[in-house]
PDB file of C-alpha atoms in Angstrom:
ATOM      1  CA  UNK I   1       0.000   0.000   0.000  1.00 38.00           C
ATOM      2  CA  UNK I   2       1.696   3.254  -0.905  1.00 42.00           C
ATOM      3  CA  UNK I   3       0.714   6.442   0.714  1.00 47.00           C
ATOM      4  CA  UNK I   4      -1.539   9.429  -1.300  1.00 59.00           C
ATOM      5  CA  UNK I   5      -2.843  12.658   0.099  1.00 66.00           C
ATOM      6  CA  UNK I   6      -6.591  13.247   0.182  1.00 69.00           C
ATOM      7  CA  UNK I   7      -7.957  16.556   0.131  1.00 72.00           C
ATOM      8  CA  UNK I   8     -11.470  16.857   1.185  1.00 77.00           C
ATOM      9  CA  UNK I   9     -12.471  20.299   0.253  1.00 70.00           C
ATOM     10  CA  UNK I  10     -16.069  20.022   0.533  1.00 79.00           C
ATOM     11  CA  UNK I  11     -17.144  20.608   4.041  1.00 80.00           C
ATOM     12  CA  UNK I  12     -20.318  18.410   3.628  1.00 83.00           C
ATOM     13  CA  UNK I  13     -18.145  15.572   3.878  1.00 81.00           C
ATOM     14  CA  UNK I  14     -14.807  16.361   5.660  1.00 76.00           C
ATOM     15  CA  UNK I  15     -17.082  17.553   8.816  1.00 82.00           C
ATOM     16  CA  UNK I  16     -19.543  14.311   8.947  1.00 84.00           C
ATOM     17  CA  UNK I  17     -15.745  12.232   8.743  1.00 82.00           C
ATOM     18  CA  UNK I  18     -13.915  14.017  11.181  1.00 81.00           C
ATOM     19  CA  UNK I  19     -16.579  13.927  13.893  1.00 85.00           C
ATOM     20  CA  UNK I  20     -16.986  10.171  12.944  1.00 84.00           C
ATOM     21  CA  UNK I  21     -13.157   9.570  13.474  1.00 81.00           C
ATOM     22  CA  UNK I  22     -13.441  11.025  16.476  1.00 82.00           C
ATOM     23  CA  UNK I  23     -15.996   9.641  18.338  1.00 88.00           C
ATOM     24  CA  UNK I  24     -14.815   6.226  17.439  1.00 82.00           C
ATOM     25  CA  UNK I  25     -11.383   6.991  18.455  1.00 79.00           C
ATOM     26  CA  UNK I  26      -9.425   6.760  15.366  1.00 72.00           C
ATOM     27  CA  UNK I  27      -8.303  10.526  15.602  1.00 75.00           C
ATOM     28  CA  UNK I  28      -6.030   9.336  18.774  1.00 73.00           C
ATOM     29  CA  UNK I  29      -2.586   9.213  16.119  1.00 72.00           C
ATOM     30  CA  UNK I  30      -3.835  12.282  13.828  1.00 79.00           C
ATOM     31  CA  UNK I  31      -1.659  15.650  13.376  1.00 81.00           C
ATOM     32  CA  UNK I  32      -2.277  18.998  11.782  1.00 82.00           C
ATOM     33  CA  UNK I  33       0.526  20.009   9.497  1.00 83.00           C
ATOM     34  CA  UNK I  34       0.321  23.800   9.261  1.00 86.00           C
ATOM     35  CA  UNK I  35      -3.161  23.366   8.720  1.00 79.00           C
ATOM     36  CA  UNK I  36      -3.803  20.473   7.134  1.00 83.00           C
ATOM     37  CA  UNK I  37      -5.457  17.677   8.885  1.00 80.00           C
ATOM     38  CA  UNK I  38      -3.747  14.380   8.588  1.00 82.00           C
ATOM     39  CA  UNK I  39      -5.007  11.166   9.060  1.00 78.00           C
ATOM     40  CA  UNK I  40      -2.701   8.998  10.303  1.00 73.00           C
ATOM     41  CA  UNK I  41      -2.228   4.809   9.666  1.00 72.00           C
ATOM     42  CA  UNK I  42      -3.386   3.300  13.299  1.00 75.00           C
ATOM     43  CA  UNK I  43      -0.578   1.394  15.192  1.00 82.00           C
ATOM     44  CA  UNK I  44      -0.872  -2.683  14.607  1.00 87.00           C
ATOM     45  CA  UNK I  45      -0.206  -4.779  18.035  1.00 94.00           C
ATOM     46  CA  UNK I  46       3.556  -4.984  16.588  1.00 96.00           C
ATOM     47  CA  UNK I  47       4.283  -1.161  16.544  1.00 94.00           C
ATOM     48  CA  UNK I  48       2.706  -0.765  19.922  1.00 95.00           C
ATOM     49  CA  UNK I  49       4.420  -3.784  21.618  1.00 97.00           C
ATOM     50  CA  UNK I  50       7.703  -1.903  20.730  1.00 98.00           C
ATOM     51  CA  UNK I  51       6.312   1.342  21.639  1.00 97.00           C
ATOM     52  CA  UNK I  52       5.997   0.056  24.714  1.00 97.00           C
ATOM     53  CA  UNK I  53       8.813  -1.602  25.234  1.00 98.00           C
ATOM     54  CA  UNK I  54      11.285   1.802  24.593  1.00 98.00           C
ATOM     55  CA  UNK I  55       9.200   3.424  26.762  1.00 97.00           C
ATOM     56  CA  UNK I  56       9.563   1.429  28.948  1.00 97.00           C
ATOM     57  CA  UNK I  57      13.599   0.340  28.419  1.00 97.00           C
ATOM     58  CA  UNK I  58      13.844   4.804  28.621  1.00 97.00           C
ATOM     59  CA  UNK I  59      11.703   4.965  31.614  1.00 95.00           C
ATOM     60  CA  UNK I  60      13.849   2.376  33.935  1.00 94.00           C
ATOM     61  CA  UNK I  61      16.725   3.989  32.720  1.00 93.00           C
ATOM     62  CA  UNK I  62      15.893   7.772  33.593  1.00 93.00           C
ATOM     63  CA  UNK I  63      14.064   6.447  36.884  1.00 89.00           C
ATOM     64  CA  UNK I  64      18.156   5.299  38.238  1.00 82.00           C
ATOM     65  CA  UNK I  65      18.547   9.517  37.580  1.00 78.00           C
ATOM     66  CA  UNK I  66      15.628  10.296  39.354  1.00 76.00           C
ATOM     67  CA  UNK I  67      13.848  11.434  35.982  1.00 79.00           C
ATOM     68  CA  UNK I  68      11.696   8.948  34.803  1.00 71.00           C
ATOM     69  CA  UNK I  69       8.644  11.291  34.637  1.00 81.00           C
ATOM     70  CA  UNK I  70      10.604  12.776  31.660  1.00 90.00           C
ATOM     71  CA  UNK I  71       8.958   9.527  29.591  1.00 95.00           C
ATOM     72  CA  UNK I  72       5.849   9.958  27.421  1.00 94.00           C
ATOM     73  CA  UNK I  73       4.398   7.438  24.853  1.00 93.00           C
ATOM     74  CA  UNK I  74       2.731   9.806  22.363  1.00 89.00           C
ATOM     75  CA  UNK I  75       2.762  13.310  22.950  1.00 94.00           C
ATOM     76  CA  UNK I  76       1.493  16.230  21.208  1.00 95.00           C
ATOM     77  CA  UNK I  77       4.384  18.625  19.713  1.00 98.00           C
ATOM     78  CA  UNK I  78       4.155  21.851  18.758  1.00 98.00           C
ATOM     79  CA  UNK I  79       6.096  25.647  17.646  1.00 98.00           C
ATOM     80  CA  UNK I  80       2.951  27.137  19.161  1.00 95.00           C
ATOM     81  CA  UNK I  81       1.668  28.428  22.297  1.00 90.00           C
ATOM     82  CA  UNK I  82      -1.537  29.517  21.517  1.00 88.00           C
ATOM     83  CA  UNK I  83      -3.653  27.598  19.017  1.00 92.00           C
ATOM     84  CA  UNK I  84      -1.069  24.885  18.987  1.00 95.00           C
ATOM     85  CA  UNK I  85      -4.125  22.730  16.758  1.00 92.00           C
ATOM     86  CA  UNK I  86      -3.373  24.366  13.753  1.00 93.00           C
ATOM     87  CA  UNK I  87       0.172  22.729  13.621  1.00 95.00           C
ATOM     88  CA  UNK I  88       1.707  19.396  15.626  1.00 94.00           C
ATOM     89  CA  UNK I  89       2.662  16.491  15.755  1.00 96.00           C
ATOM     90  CA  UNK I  90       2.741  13.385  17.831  1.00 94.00           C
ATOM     91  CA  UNK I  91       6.274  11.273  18.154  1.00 96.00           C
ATOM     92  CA  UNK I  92       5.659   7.650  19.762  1.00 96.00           C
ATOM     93  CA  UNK I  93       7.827   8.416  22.420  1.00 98.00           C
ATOM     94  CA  UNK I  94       9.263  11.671  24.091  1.00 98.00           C
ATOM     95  CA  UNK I  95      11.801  12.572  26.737  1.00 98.00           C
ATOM     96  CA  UNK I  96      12.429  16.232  28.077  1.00 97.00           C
ATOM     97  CA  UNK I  97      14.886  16.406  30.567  1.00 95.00           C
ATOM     98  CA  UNK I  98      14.525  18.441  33.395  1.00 93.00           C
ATOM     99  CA  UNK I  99      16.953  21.061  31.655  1.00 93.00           C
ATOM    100  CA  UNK I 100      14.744  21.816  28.811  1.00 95.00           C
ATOM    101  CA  UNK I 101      13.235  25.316  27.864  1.00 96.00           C
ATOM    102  CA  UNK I 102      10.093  23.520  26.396  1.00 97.00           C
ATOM    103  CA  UNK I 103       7.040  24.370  28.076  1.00 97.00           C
ATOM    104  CA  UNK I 104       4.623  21.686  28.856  1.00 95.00           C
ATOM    105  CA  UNK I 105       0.987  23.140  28.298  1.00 95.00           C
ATOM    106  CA  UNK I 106      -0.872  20.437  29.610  1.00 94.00           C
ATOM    107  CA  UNK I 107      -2.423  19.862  26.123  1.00 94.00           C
ATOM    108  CA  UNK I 108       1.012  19.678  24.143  1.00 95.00           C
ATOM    109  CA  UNK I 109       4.621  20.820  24.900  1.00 97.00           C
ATOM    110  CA  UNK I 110       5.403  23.791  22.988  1.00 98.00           C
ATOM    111  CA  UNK I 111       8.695  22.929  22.020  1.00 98.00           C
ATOM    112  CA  UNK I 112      10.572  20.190  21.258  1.00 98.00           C
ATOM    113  CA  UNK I 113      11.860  17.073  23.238  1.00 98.00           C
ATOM    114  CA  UNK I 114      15.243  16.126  24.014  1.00 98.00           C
ATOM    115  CA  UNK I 115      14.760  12.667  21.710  1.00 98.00           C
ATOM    116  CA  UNK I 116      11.931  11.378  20.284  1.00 98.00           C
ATOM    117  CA  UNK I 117      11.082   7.913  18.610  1.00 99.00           C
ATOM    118  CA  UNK I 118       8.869   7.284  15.540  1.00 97.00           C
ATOM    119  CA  UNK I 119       8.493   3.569  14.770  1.00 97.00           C
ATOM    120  CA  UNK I 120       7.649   3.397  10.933  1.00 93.00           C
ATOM    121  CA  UNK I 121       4.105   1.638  10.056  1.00 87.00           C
ATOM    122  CA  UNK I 122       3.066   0.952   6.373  1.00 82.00           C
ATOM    123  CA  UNK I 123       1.815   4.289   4.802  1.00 77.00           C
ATOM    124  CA  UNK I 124       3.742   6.380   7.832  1.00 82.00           C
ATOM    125  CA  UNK I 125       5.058  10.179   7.069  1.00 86.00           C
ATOM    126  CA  UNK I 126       7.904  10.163   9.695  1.00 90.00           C
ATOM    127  CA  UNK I 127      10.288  11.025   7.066  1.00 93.00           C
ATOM    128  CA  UNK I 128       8.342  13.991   6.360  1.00 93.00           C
ATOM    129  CA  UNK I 129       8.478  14.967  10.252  1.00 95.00           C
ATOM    130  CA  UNK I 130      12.063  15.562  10.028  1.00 98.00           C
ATOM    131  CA  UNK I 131      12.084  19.397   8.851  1.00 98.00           C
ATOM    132  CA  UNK I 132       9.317  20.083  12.023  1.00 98.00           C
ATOM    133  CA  UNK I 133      11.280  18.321  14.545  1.00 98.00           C
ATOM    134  CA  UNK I 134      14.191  20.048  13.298  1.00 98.00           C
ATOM    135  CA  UNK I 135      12.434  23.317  13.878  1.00 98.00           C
ATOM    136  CA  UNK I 136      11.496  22.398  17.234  1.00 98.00           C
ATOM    137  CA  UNK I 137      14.739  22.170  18.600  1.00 98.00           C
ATOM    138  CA  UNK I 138      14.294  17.399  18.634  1.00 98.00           C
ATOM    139  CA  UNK I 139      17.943  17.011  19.844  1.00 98.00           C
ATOM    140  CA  UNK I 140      17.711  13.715  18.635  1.00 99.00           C
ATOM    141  CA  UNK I 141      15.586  11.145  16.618  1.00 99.00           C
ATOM    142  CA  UNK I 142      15.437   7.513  16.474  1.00 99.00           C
ATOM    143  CA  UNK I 143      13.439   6.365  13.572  1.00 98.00           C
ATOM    144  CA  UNK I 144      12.523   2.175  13.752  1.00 98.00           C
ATOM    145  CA  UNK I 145      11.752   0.946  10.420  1.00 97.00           C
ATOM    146  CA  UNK I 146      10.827  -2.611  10.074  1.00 95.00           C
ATOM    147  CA  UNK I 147      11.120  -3.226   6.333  1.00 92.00           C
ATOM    148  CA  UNK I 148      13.789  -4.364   6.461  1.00 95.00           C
ATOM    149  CA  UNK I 149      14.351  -3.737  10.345  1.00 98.00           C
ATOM    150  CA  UNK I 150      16.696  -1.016  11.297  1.00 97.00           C
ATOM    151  CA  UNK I 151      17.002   1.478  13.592  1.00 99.00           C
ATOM    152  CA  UNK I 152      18.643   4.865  12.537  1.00 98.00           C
ATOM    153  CA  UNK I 153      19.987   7.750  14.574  1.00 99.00           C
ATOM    154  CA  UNK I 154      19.061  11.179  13.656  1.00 99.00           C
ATOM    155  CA  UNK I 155      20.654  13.975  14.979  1.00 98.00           C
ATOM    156  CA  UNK I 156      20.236  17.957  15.404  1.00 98.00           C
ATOM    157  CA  UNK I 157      23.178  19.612  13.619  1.00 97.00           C
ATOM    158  CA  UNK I 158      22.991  23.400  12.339  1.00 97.00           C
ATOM    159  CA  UNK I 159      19.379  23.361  11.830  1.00 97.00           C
ATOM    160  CA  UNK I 160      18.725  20.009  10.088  1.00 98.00           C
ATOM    161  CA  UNK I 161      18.106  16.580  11.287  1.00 98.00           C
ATOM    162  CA  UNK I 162      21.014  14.649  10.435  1.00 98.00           C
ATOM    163  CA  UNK I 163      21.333  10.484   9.937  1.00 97.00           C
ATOM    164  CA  UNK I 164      24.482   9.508  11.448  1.00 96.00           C
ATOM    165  CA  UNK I 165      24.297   6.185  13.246  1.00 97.00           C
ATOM    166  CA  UNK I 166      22.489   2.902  12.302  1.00 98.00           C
ATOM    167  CA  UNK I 167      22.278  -0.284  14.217  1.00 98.00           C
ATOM    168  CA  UNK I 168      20.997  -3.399  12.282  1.00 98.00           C
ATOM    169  CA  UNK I 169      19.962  -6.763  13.807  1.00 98.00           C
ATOM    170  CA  UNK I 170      22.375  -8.673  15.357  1.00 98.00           C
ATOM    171  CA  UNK I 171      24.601  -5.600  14.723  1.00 98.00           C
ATOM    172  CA  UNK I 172      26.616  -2.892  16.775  1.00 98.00           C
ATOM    173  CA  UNK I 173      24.979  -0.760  19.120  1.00 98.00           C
ATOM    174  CA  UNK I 174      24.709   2.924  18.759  1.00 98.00           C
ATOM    175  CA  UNK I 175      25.185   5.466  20.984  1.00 98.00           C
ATOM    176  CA  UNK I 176      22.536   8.205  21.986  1.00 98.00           C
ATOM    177  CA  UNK I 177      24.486  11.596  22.051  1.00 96.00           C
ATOM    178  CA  UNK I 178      21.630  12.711  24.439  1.00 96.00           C
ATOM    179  CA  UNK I 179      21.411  10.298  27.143  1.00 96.00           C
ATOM    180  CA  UNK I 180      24.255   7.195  27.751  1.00 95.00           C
ATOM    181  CA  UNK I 181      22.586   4.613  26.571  1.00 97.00           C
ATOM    182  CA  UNK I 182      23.545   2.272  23.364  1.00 98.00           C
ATOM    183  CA  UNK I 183      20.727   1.417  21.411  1.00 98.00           C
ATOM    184  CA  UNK I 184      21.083  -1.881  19.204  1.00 98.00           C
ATOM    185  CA  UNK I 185      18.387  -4.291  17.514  1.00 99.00           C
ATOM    186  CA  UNK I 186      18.662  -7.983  18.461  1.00 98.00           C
ATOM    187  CA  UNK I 187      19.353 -11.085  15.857  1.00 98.00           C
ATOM    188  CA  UNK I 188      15.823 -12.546  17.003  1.00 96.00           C
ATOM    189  CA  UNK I 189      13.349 -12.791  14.273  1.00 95.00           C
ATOM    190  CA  UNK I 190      11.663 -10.274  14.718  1.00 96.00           C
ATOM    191  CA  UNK I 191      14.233  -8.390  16.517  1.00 97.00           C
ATOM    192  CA  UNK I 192      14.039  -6.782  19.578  1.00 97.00           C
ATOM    193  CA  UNK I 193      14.875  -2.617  20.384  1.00 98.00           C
ATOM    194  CA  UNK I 194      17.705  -2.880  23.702  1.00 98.00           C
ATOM    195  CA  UNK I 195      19.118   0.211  25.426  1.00 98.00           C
ATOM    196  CA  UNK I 196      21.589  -0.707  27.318  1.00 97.00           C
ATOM    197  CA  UNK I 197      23.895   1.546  29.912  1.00 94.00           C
ATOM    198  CA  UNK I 198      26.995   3.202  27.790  1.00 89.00           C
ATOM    199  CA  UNK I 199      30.219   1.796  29.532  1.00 79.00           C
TER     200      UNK I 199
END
């Protein structure tokens, strides 16, 4: 299935669909891209399993610094304050360190994190994220794609989000430049995300 863009211009029918998306639920994953309401593919049991699981792999680790509220599976992200709707996104995962000048709004962060995960799904525009993070100030981005299965490091240098690390299954680790952890896929079939302690 490849991805296409749908532009509902008549509001006899995008209004009827949206309010049917979301009282069923299925607007949980959507963003607005500078306007533009994007539907989003829903998360299979596979991409939430390993949502899950780097949550909570980040969650033990920060909790040994005494930060493990810093954590959040799917949070909204955006460059505004005020009417923030018009123009976010939503990562898998999140952490924002204590340090960071974000400000958490209750509703969204206005701002961006110190590292963020997107795990890839068939149909998924996390490439297309990358300029927004950027913008944002996302220190660092780990993007999971699991066709074929690899997990790449992207990271913030002079305005752009930059890949510069990529661990393969059964390969070598990588290291976050944000927090010390190493970050490697196991040989397994179907592999495993482990974050393990930098030495």
């Amino acid at each position: 299935m490849v991805a296409s863009t749908l532009l509902i211009a008549d509001p006899r029918v995008s209004v009827p669909l949206l309010e049917d998306r979301k009282k069923s639920g299925l607007d949980r994953w959507d963003e607005v891209w500078d306007g533009k309401y994007v539907f989003m593919p829903l998360p299979g049991n596979q991409h939430q399993h390993l949502v899950n699981r780097i949550a909570f792999q980040l969650t033990r680790h920060l909790d040994e610094e005494g930060a493990s509220e810093a954590v959040q599976p799917g949070a909204n992200v955006s460059d505004r304050a005020d009417d923030w709707t018009q123009n976010y996104r939503c990562p898998d995962v999140v952490v924002y360190l204590p340090e960071n000048s974000a400000e958490d709004r209750g509703s969204h962060w206005h701002g961006g994190p110190d590292l963020a995960v997107e795990v890839l799904s068939e149909g998924d525009l996390a490439l297309e994220k990358l300029p927004f993070y950027a913008s944002v100030g996302v220190r660092e981005l780990w993007l999971l794609d699991r066709a074929p299965w690899r997990l790449s490091r992207y990271r913030l240098s002079d305005g752009a989000l930059v890949a510069d690390g990529v661990a393969e299954p059964g390969g070598a680790a990588v290291r976050s430049v944000v927090l010390p952890l190493d970050w490697s896929l196991t040989a397994e079939e179907p592999p495993a995300v482990r974050l393990a302690t930098a030495e």
